[in-house]
Each structure stands twice: as structure tokens, then as C-alpha cells.
């Protein structure tokens, strides 16, 4: 009985903590809009239709958590969407599975998520997590760019701390440097928030909320990491005066993305942190690396 009561208290405390942060983001957003504080102008997501869209997922679940709502909206508008799953996610330690079992599990989850997102063109590169190099990926990304000729690319970035997210971002920069196309690149907020200094495009998921949640739920083996991204989407929505949840993006030209990610990831400063499993310190993820975010916004 005591343990049950303690678990109940912890759950209630977590709800209260998240509500506290939600209120803080609401207040910060209201002040920013009222005073027109310095920062990028945040545009609402839109598409003219007929677009070719490429989404790069360093791991299975990054597509659903990072841009799943936007992909659903692209599909509803008639855009052609291609999903590229880079690694096989075998190093996840959940469920007590062996690496090979986990890789098979995550491929099955990716297939289910892609189906929920309505994406029929998806590629499983299956690079073994933690066991691949930039040279393994960059030529394959270049081939995808040349074949698919995307107008919009959803991608990870250096606003992160995960080595594999960084490597995918750098590999994309290498590929973009060799391709003459001029797509718009939309940096996704994965577990690290972009913050007000970088967010310049927001996609409300209100119209596709049920499908979006189902796509995330398809990655059932990663429930402990996907839950924190849901809180981040709620904070984004309330800070921007939107209902429910919203995805934040940092949109830029391909040339700017290439320039920001051209150097080796080993030279990038490790200054960011993610939201943790519980909501207790969520706000710190937006404060850590704040100066670097402002520097990047001007580069």
C-alpha cells in the first residue's frame, strides 16, 4: 500500500510539474508576442501542394517524433513523401532484447509507423547503430537527392547531443555540397528543443493528432523516449498560442544548412541537453546552450 501511494504521489507530482512548465511557456510566449521580442518570425506551416518531401530519420521513431505531424499534413495536401531510416536502432536497451532482435523489432515498428503516416515510399538503410561512418552514408544520401529531387528535406542538426544525429546531419551536408539542388531544409527538434532563438516555422498537429499519436505509438519499444517529445510539442504549441501540440522547425536554405554542418561533428560543442524522462527539469533543456543557439541563429 505504501509503495502504491508513493507511485500515485509521484505521478501527481509529475503532472503538477508539467503544468507548471506549461504555464511558464504560455507566459513567455504571451510576453514575446505582446512585446515583439527579438527573435525569428515564426511562420505557420504550409505547403503549396505538389511538393517532393524527404524525411531523414537517424533512428526509427525520429520521423514520428520530429516531423510526423508535418508529414501527415504533406500527405493530406497531396505531396509526395519519402522516408529514409538511417540506422537500425539495435543499441536500444529496452525490453531486454539482443541487438539483432532489437533491430528486427525496430524495423517492424518503422514499417507500422510509415503505414500510419500514409508513406508508401520508405527505405531502410539499416546501418548498424554506433558501427557506421560518414563515408557509409553520404554517397547514399547523394543518390537519394539525385533520384528524388526533393523540394523539402526534414533533417537532424547540430542542435543536439546524440553522436548519430550529428553524423547524419554532417553526412547530409556532405551530400548537399555535391548536389546542385536548392531545397528548403527543415531542422527537426528531436529530444533537444530548438528554442525561441531558432524556431521559425511551427506546424500544428491539431488536425492530424489522432494519426500522429498512432504513428508515435507504433514505436512501442521506445515509449520512454517518445513520451518526453510529446511534452516538448505541448510546450511549443502553448508558447506559440496554438491548441494541443505543435512541431517546431528551423527552416533554412540548403546552402546555409551545408555551411552550418560542413565541419566534422567532433568539432561541435556539446552544450545541449534533452528533456528527461520526468518533467522536473524540462525548462533547463531550453536554457542549456542558449548562447550557442543565438550564435547559430546569426551564422
Coordinates of N, CA and C in Angstrom, one line a residue, residues 2 41 49 67 82 97 123 176 189 195 264 293:
X2 N 1.9 1.2 0.8 CA 2.8 2.4 0.8 C 3.4 2.7 -0.5
X41 N 10.9 35.5 -36.9 CA 9.5 35.5 -37.1 C 9.0 34.1 -37.3
X49 N 1.4 22.4 -52.2 CA 1.0 21.1 -52.8 C 1.9 20.8 -54.0
X67 N 8.8 15.0 -37.0 CA 8.1 15.7 -38.1 C 6.9 14.9 -38.5
X82 N 8.9 10.8 -49.0 CA 9.9 9.6 -48.9 C 10.5 9.7 -47.6
X97 N 16.1 -7.1 -25.2 CA 16.3 -7.8 -26.4 C 17.8 -7.8 -26.8
X123 N 12.7 3.8 -47.2 CA 13.8 3.0 -47.3 C 14.5 2.7 -46.0
X176 N 24.8 17.4 -49.8 CA 24.2 18.7 -50.4 C 25.3 19.5 -51.1
X189 N 13.3 19.3 -34.3 CA 13.6 19.2 -32.8 C 13.3 17.8 -32.4
X195 N 14.2 25.9 -29.3 CA 14.1 27.2 -28.6 C 13.7 28.3 -29.4
X264 N 33.5 18.8 -39.2 CA 33.4 17.5 -38.6 C 32.6 17.6 -37.3
X293 N 22.7 28.7 -29.4 CA 21.5 28.9 -30.2 C 21.5 30.2 -30.9

